Coordinates of N, CA and C in Angstrom, one line a residue:
F1 N 8.3 -0.3 0.9 CA 8.8 0.4 -0.3 C 9.9 1.3 0.1
T2 N 11.0 1.2 -0.7 CA 12.1 2.0 -0.5 C 12.3 2.9 -1.7
P3 N 12.3 4.2 -1.4 CA 12.5 5.2 -2.5 C 13.9 4.9 -3.2
P4 N 14.0 5.3 -4.5 CA 15.3 5.2 -5.2 C 16.4 6.0 -4.4
P5 N 17.6 5.6 -4.7 CA 18.7 6.3 -4.0 C 18.7 7.8 -4.4
N6 N 19.2 8.6 -3.5 CA 19.3 10.1 -3.7 C 17.9 10.7 -3.8
T7 N 16.9 10.1 -3.3 CA 15.6 10.7 -3.2 C 15.6 11.7 -2.1
P8 N 15.3 13.0 -2.3 CA 15.3 13.9 -1.2 C 14.2 13.7 -0.2
Q9 N 14.4 14.0 1.0 CA 13.3 13.9 2.0 C 12.2 14.9 1.8
L10 N 11.0 14.5 2.1 CA 9.9 15.5 2.0 C 10.0 16.4 3.1
P11 N 9.5 17.6 2.9 CA 9.5 18.6 4.0 C 8.7 18.1 5.2
V12 N 9.1 18.4 6.4 CA 8.4 17.9 7.6 C 7.0 18.5 7.7
A13 N 6.8 19.8 7.4 CA 5.5 20.4 7.5 C 5.2 20.9 6.1
D14 N 4.2 20.3 5.4 CA 3.8 20.8 4.1 C 2.8 21.9 4.2
T15 N 3.2 23.1 3.8 CA 2.4 24.2 3.9 C 1.7 24.6 2.6
T16 N 1.9 23.8 1.6 CA 1.3 24.0 0.3 C -0.2 24.0 0.4
A17 N -0.9 25.0 -0.1 CA -2.3 25.0 -0.1 C -2.9 24.0 -1.0
G18 N -4.1 23.5 -0.8 CA -4.8 22.6 -1.7 C -5.0 21.2 -1.1
T19 N -5.6 20.4 -1.9 CA -5.9 19.0 -1.4 C -4.7 18.2 -1.6
L20 N -4.7 17.0 -1.1 CA -3.6 16.1 -1.2 C -3.4 15.7 -2.7
R21 N -4.5 15.5 -3.4 CA -4.5 15.3 -4.9 C -3.8 16.4 -5.6
Q22 N -4.1 17.6 -5.3 CA -3.5 18.8 -5.9 C -2.0 18.8 -5.6
K23 N -1.6 18.5 -4.4 CA -0.2 18.5 -4.0 C 0.6 17.4 -4.8
L24 N -0.1 16.2 -4.9 CA 0.6 15.1 -5.6 C 0.7 15.4 -7.1
E25 N -0.3 16.1 -7.7 CA -0.2 16.4 -9.1 C 0.9 17.4 -9.3
E26 N 1.1 18.3 -8.4 CA 2.3 19.2 -8.5 C 3.6 18.5 -8.3
H27 N 3.6 17.5 -7.4 CA 4.8 16.7 -7.1 C 5.2 15.9 -8.4
R28 N 4.2 15.4 -9.1 CA 4.5 14.5 -10.3 C 5.0 15.3 -11.4
K29 N 5.0 16.7 -11.3 CA 5.6 17.5 -12.4 C 7.1 17.3 -12.5
N30 N 7.7 16.9 -11.3 CA 9.1 16.6 -11.3 C 9.3 15.2 -12.0
P31 N 10.0 15.2 -13.1 CA 10.2 13.9 -13.8 C 10.9 12.8 -12.9
A32 N 11.7 13.2 -12.0 CA 12.4 12.2 -11.1 C 11.3 11.6 -10.2
C33 N 10.2 12.2 -9.9 CA 9.2 11.7 -9.0 C 8.1 11.0 -9.8
A34 N 7.8 11.5 -11.0 CA 6.7 11.1 -11.8 C 6.7 9.6 -12.0
G35 N 7.8 9.0 -12.3 CA 7.9 7.5 -12.6 C 7.2 6.7 -11.6
C36 N 7.6 6.9 -10.3 CA 6.9 6.1 -9.2 C 5.5 6.6 -8.9
H37 N 5.4 7.9 -8.8 CA 4.1 8.4 -8.4 C 3.0 8.2 -9.4
S38 N 3.3 8.1 -10.6 CA 2.2 7.8 -11.6 C 1.7 6.4 -11.4
M39 N 2.5 5.5 -10.8 CA 2.0 4.1 -10.5 C 1.3 4.1 -9.2
M40 N 1.8 4.8 -8.2 CA 1.3 4.7 -6.8 C 0.1 5.5 -6.5
D41 N 0.1 6.7 -7.0 CA -0.9 7.7 -6.7 C -2.4 7.2 -7.0
P42 N -2.6 6.6 -8.1 CA -4.0 6.2 -8.4 C -4.5 5.2 -7.3
L43 N -3.7 4.4 -6.8 CA -4.1 3.5 -5.7 C -4.5 4.3 -4.5
G44 N -3.7 5.3 -4.1 CA -4.0 6.1 -3.0 C -5.3 7.0 -3.2
F45 N -5.5 7.4 -4.5 CA -6.7 8.2 -4.8 C -7.9 7.4 -4.5
G46 N -7.9 6.1 -4.8 CA -9.0 5.2 -4.6 C -9.4 5.1 -3.1
L47 N -8.4 5.4 -2.2 CA -8.6 5.4 -0.8 C -8.8 6.8 -0.2
E48 N -8.9 7.8 -1.0 CA -8.8 9.2 -0.6 C -9.9 9.6 0.4
H49 N -11.0 8.9 0.4 CA -12.1 9.2 1.3 C -11.8 8.9 2.8
F50 N -10.6 8.2 3.0 CA -10.2 7.9 4.3 C -9.0 8.8 4.7
D51 N -9.1 9.3 5.9 CA -8.0 10.1 6.4 C -6.8 9.3 6.9
G52 N -5.8 9.9 7.5 CA -4.6 9.2 8.0 C -4.9 8.1 9.1
I53 N -6.0 8.2 9.8 CA -6.4 7.2 10.8 C -7.6 6.4 10.4
G54 N -8.0 6.5 9.1 CA -9.0 5.6 8.6 C -10.4 6.1 8.8
A55 N -10.6 7.4 9.2 CA -12.0 7.9 9.4 C -12.4 8.4 8.0
Y56 N -13.7 8.1 7.7 CA -14.3 8.5 6.4 C -14.4 10.0 6.4
R57 N -14.2 10.6 5.2 CA -14.4 12.0 5.0 C -14.9 12.3 3.6
D58 N -15.6 13.4 3.4 CA -16.1 13.8 2.1 C -15.3 14.9 1.5
Q59 N -14.5 15.6 2.4 CA -13.8 16.8 1.9 C -12.3 16.7 2.4
D60 N -11.5 17.3 1.6 CA -10.1 17.5 1.9 C -9.7 19.0 1.8
N61 N -9.4 19.6 2.9 CA -9.1 21.0 2.9 C -10.2 21.9 2.3
G62 N -11.5 21.4 2.6 CA -12.6 22.2 2.2 C -13.1 21.9 0.8
V63 N -12.4 20.9 0.1 CA -12.8 20.6 -1.3 C -13.3 19.2 -1.3
A64 N -14.4 18.9 -2.1 CA -14.9 17.6 -2.2 C -13.9 16.6 -2.7
I65 N -13.9 15.4 -2.1 CA -12.9 14.4 -2.4 C -13.1 13.9 -3.8
D66 N -12.0 13.7 -4.6 CA -12.1 13.1 -5.9 C -11.3 11.8 -5.7
A67 N -12.0 10.7 -5.7 CA -11.4 9.4 -5.4 C -11.3 8.6 -6.7
T68 N -11.2 9.3 -7.8 CA -11.0 8.6 -9.1 C -9.5 8.5 -9.4
G69 N -9.2 7.5 -10.3 CA -7.8 7.3 -10.7 C -7.8 6.4 -11.8
K70 N -6.6 6.4 -12.5 CA -6.4 5.5 -13.7 C -5.2 4.7 -13.3
L71 N -5.4 3.3 -13.2 CA -4.3 2.4 -12.8 C -3.3 2.3 -14.0
P72 N -2.1 1.8 -13.7 CA -1.1 1.7 -14.7 C -1.5 0.8 -15.9
D73 N -2.4 -0.1 -15.7 CA -2.9 -1.0 -16.8 C -4.0 -0.4 -17.6
G74 N -4.4 0.9 -17.2 CA -5.4 1.6 -18.0 C -6.8 1.5 -17.4
R75 N -7.0 0.6 -16.4 CA -8.4 0.6 -15.8 C -8.6 1.8 -14.9
S76 N -9.8 2.3 -14.9 CA -10.2 3.4 -14.1 C -10.9 2.9 -12.8
I77 N -10.7 3.7 -11.8 CA -11.4 3.4 -10.5 C -12.0 4.7 -10.0
D78 N -13.1 4.5 -9.2 CA -13.7 5.6 -8.5 C -14.1 5.1 -7.1
G79 N -13.1 5.3 -6.2 CA -13.4 4.9 -4.8 C -12.8 3.6 -4.4
N80 N -12.9 3.4 -3.1 CA -12.3 2.2 -2.5 C -13.0 0.9 -2.9
E81 N -14.3 0.9 -3.1 CA -15.0 -0.4 -3.5 C -14.5 -0.9 -4.8
Q82 N -14.3 0.0 -5.8 CA -13.8 -0.4 -7.1 C -12.4 -0.9 -7.0
L83 N -11.6 -0.2 -6.2 CA -10.2 -0.5 -6.0 C -10.1 -1.9 -5.3
A84 N -10.9 -2.1 -4.3 CA -10.9 -3.4 -3.6 C -11.3 -4.6 -4.6
A85 N -12.3 -4.3 -5.5 CA -12.7 -5.4 -6.4 C -11.6 -5.7 -7.4
I86 N -10.9 -4.7 -7.8 CA -9.7 -5.0 -8.7 C -8.6 -5.8 -8.0
L87 N -8.3 -5.3 -6.8 CA -7.2 -6.0 -6.0 C -7.7 -7.5 -5.7
A88 N -8.9 -7.7 -5.4 CA -9.4 -9.0 -5.0 C -9.3 -10.0 -6.2
D89 N -9.4 -9.5 -7.4 CA -9.3 -10.3 -8.6 C -7.8 -10.5 -9.0
D90 N -6.9 -9.9 -8.4 CA -5.5 -10.0 -8.8 C -4.7 -10.9 -7.8
P91 N -4.3 -12.1 -8.3 CA -3.6 -13.1 -7.4 C -2.3 -12.5 -6.9
R92 N -1.7 -11.5 -7.6 CA -0.4 -10.9 -7.1 C -0.6 -10.1 -5.8
F93 N -1.8 -9.6 -5.6 CA -2.1 -8.8 -4.4 C -1.8 -9.5 -3.1
V94 N -2.4 -10.7 -3.0 CA -2.3 -11.4 -1.7 C -0.8 -11.8 -1.5
A95 N -0.1 -12.3 -2.5 CA 1.3 -12.6 -2.3 C 2.1 -11.4 -1.9
C96 N 1.8 -10.2 -2.6 CA 2.5 -9.0 -2.2 C 2.2 -8.6 -0.8
A97 N 1.0 -8.6 -0.4 CA 0.6 -8.1 0.9 C 1.2 -9.0 2.0
A98 N 1.2 -10.3 1.7 CA 1.8 -11.3 2.7 C 3.3 -11.1 2.8
T99 N 3.9 -10.9 1.7 CA 5.4 -10.7 1.7 C 5.7 -9.4 2.4
K100 N 5.0 -8.3 2.2 CA 5.3 -7.0 2.8 C 5.0 -7.1 4.3
L101 N 3.9 -7.7 4.7 CA 3.6 -7.8 6.1 C 4.7 -8.7 6.8
F102 N 5.1 -9.8 6.1 CA 6.1 -10.7 6.6 C 7.4 -9.9 6.8
S103 N 7.7 -9.1 5.9 CA 8.9 -8.2 6.0 C 8.8 -7.2 7.1
Y104 N 7.7 -6.6 7.3 CA 7.5 -5.6 8.3 C 7.6 -6.3 9.7
A105 N 6.9 -7.4 9.8 CA 6.9 -8.1 11.1 C 8.3 -8.5 11.5
R106 N 9.2 -8.9 10.6 CA 10.5 -9.3 10.9 C 11.5 -8.2 11.0
G107 N 11.1 -7.0 10.6 CA 11.9 -5.8 10.7 C 13.1 -5.8 9.6
K108 N 12.9 -6.5 8.6 CA 13.9 -6.5 7.5 C 13.2 -7.0 6.2
E109 N 13.9 -6.7 5.1 CA 13.4 -7.1 3.8 C 13.4 -8.6 3.7
V110 N 12.5 -9.2 2.9 CA 12.4 -10.6 2.7 C 13.6 -11.0 1.8
A111 N 14.4 -11.9 2.3 CA 15.6 -12.3 1.5 C 15.1 -13.5 0.6
S112 N 16.0 -13.8 -0.4 CA 15.6 -14.9 -1.3 C 15.4 -16.2 -0.6
S113 N 16.0 -16.4 0.6 CA 15.8 -17.6 1.4 C 14.4 -17.6 2.1
D114 N 13.8 -16.4 2.2 CA 12.5 -16.3 2.8 C 11.4 -16.4 1.9
T115 N 11.6 -16.4 0.6 CA 10.5 -16.3 -0.4 C 9.6 -17.5 -0.3
T116 N 10.1 -18.7 0.0 CA 9.3 -19.9 0.1 C 8.4 -19.7 1.3
T117 N 8.9 -19.2 2.4 CA 8.0 -19.0 3.6 C 7.0 -18.0 3.3
A118 N 7.4 -16.9 2.7 CA 6.4 -15.8 2.4 C 5.3 -16.3 1.4
S119 N 5.7 -17.0 0.4 CA 4.7 -17.5 -0.5 C 3.8 -18.6 0.1
G120 N 4.4 -19.4 1.0 CA 3.6 -20.4 1.8 C 2.5 -19.7 2.7
V121 N 2.9 -18.6 3.3 CA 2.0 -17.8 4.1 C 0.9 -17.3 3.2
A122 N 1.2 -16.9 2.0 CA 0.1 -16.4 1.1 C -0.9 -17.5 0.7
K123 N -0.4 -18.7 0.5 CA -1.2 -19.9 0.2 C -2.1 -20.2 1.3
V124 N -1.6 -20.3 2.5 CA -2.4 -20.6 3.7 C -3.5 -19.5 3.9
L125 N -3.1 -18.3 3.6 CA -4.1 -17.2 3.7 C -5.2 -17.4 2.8
A126 N -4.9 -17.8 1.5 CA -6.0 -18.0 0.6 C -6.9 -19.1 1.0
S127 N -6.4 -20.2 1.6 CA -7.3 -21.3 2.1 C -8.1 -20.9 3.3
S128 N -7.8 -19.8 4.0 CA -8.5 -19.4 5.2 C -9.5 -18.3 4.9
G129 N -9.7 -17.9 3.6 CA -10.6 -16.8 3.3 C -10.1 -15.4 3.4
Y130 N -8.8 -15.3 3.4 CA -8.1 -14.0 3.3 C -8.3 -13.1 4.5
R131 N -8.3 -13.7 5.7 CA -8.5 -12.9 6.9 C -7.2 -12.4 7.4
L132 N -7.1 -11.1 7.7 CA -5.9 -10.5 8.2 C -5.4 -11.2 9.5
K133 N -6.4 -11.6 10.3 CA -6.0 -12.3 11.6 C -5.3 -13.6 11.3
D134 N -5.7 -14.3 10.3 CA -5.0 -15.5 9.9 C -3.6 -15.3 9.3
L135 N -3.5 -14.2 8.6 CA -2.2 -13.8 8.0 C -1.2 -13.5 9.2
A136 N -1.6 -12.7 10.1 CA -0.8 -12.4 11.3 C -0.4 -13.6 12.0
R137 N -1.3 -14.5 12.2 CA -1.1 -15.8 13.0 C 0.0 -16.6 12.2
Q138 N -0.1 -16.7 10.9 CA 0.8 -17.5 10.1 C 2.2 -16.9 10.2
I139 N 2.3 -15.6 10.2 CA 3.6 -14.9 10.3 C 4.3 -15.1 11.7
V140 N 3.5 -14.9 12.7 CA 4.1 -15.0 14.1 C 4.4 -16.5 14.4
N141 N 3.8 -17.4 13.8 CA 4.1 -18.8 14.1 C 5.2 -19.4 13.2
D142 N 5.6 -18.6 12.3 CA 6.7 -19.1 11.4 C 8.0 -19.1 12.2
V143 N 8.8 -20.1 12.0 CA 10.1 -20.2 12.7 C 11.0 -19.0 12.4
S144 N 11.0 -18.5 11.2 CA 11.9 -17.4 10.9 C 11.5 -16.1 11.7
F145 N 10.2 -16.0 12.0 CA 9.8 -14.9 12.9 C 10.2 -15.1 14.3
R146 N 9.9 -16.3 14.8 CA 10.2 -16.6 16.2 C 11.7 -16.6 16.5
N147 N 12.5 -16.9 15.6 CA 14.0 -17.1 15.8 C 14.8 -15.9 15.2
R148 N 14.1 -14.8 14.9 CA 14.8 -13.6 14.3 C 15.7 -13.0 15.3
A149 N 16.8 -12.4 14.8 CA 17.7 -11.6 15.7 C 17.0 -10.4 16.2
R150 N 17.2 -10.1 17.4 CA 16.5 -8.9 18.0 C 17.4 -7.7 18.1

C-alpha cells in the first residue's frame, strides 16, 4: 500500500497516551486521513489482540483490548476469528494477497504485464488449499521472479 501523495510521515516515536485504537480514532479526525483509515482500521482492530510480533495480548497500554470494528460494507466484526471467516468467504482476498506477496517478493509493484502471472498464482493457491507455503513456492518458481533485475 502506498499512501497518497503529500502524506506526511508519522512521528518516529509516538508519545500520545492511550491505546492504539484511541490513537487511530484521534488520527481519523483529520479529514485527509479519515478516507483511508476508515476503511483500513476496522481490519486492524479485528487483529488487535496480537501485538507487533504476533503474540496474543488482552490489554493495550493497560486497557482491555477492543477488537470490534465495522467494515466498509457495514458488517461488524469482533476479533480475528470473525475477520478470518469474512475474508475466507471473499474471493477477492486470495487474489489480493497473492498479488501483494508477488509484488513484495519481486521488490516492485505488479505491472499490467504481471497480472496474468499474479492471478495464475492465486488460482494455483486455491487448488492447493490456500497454504502460504504453496503460495511462496509458486512465486519463487515463477520465471518473472527468477529473472528479475537485482
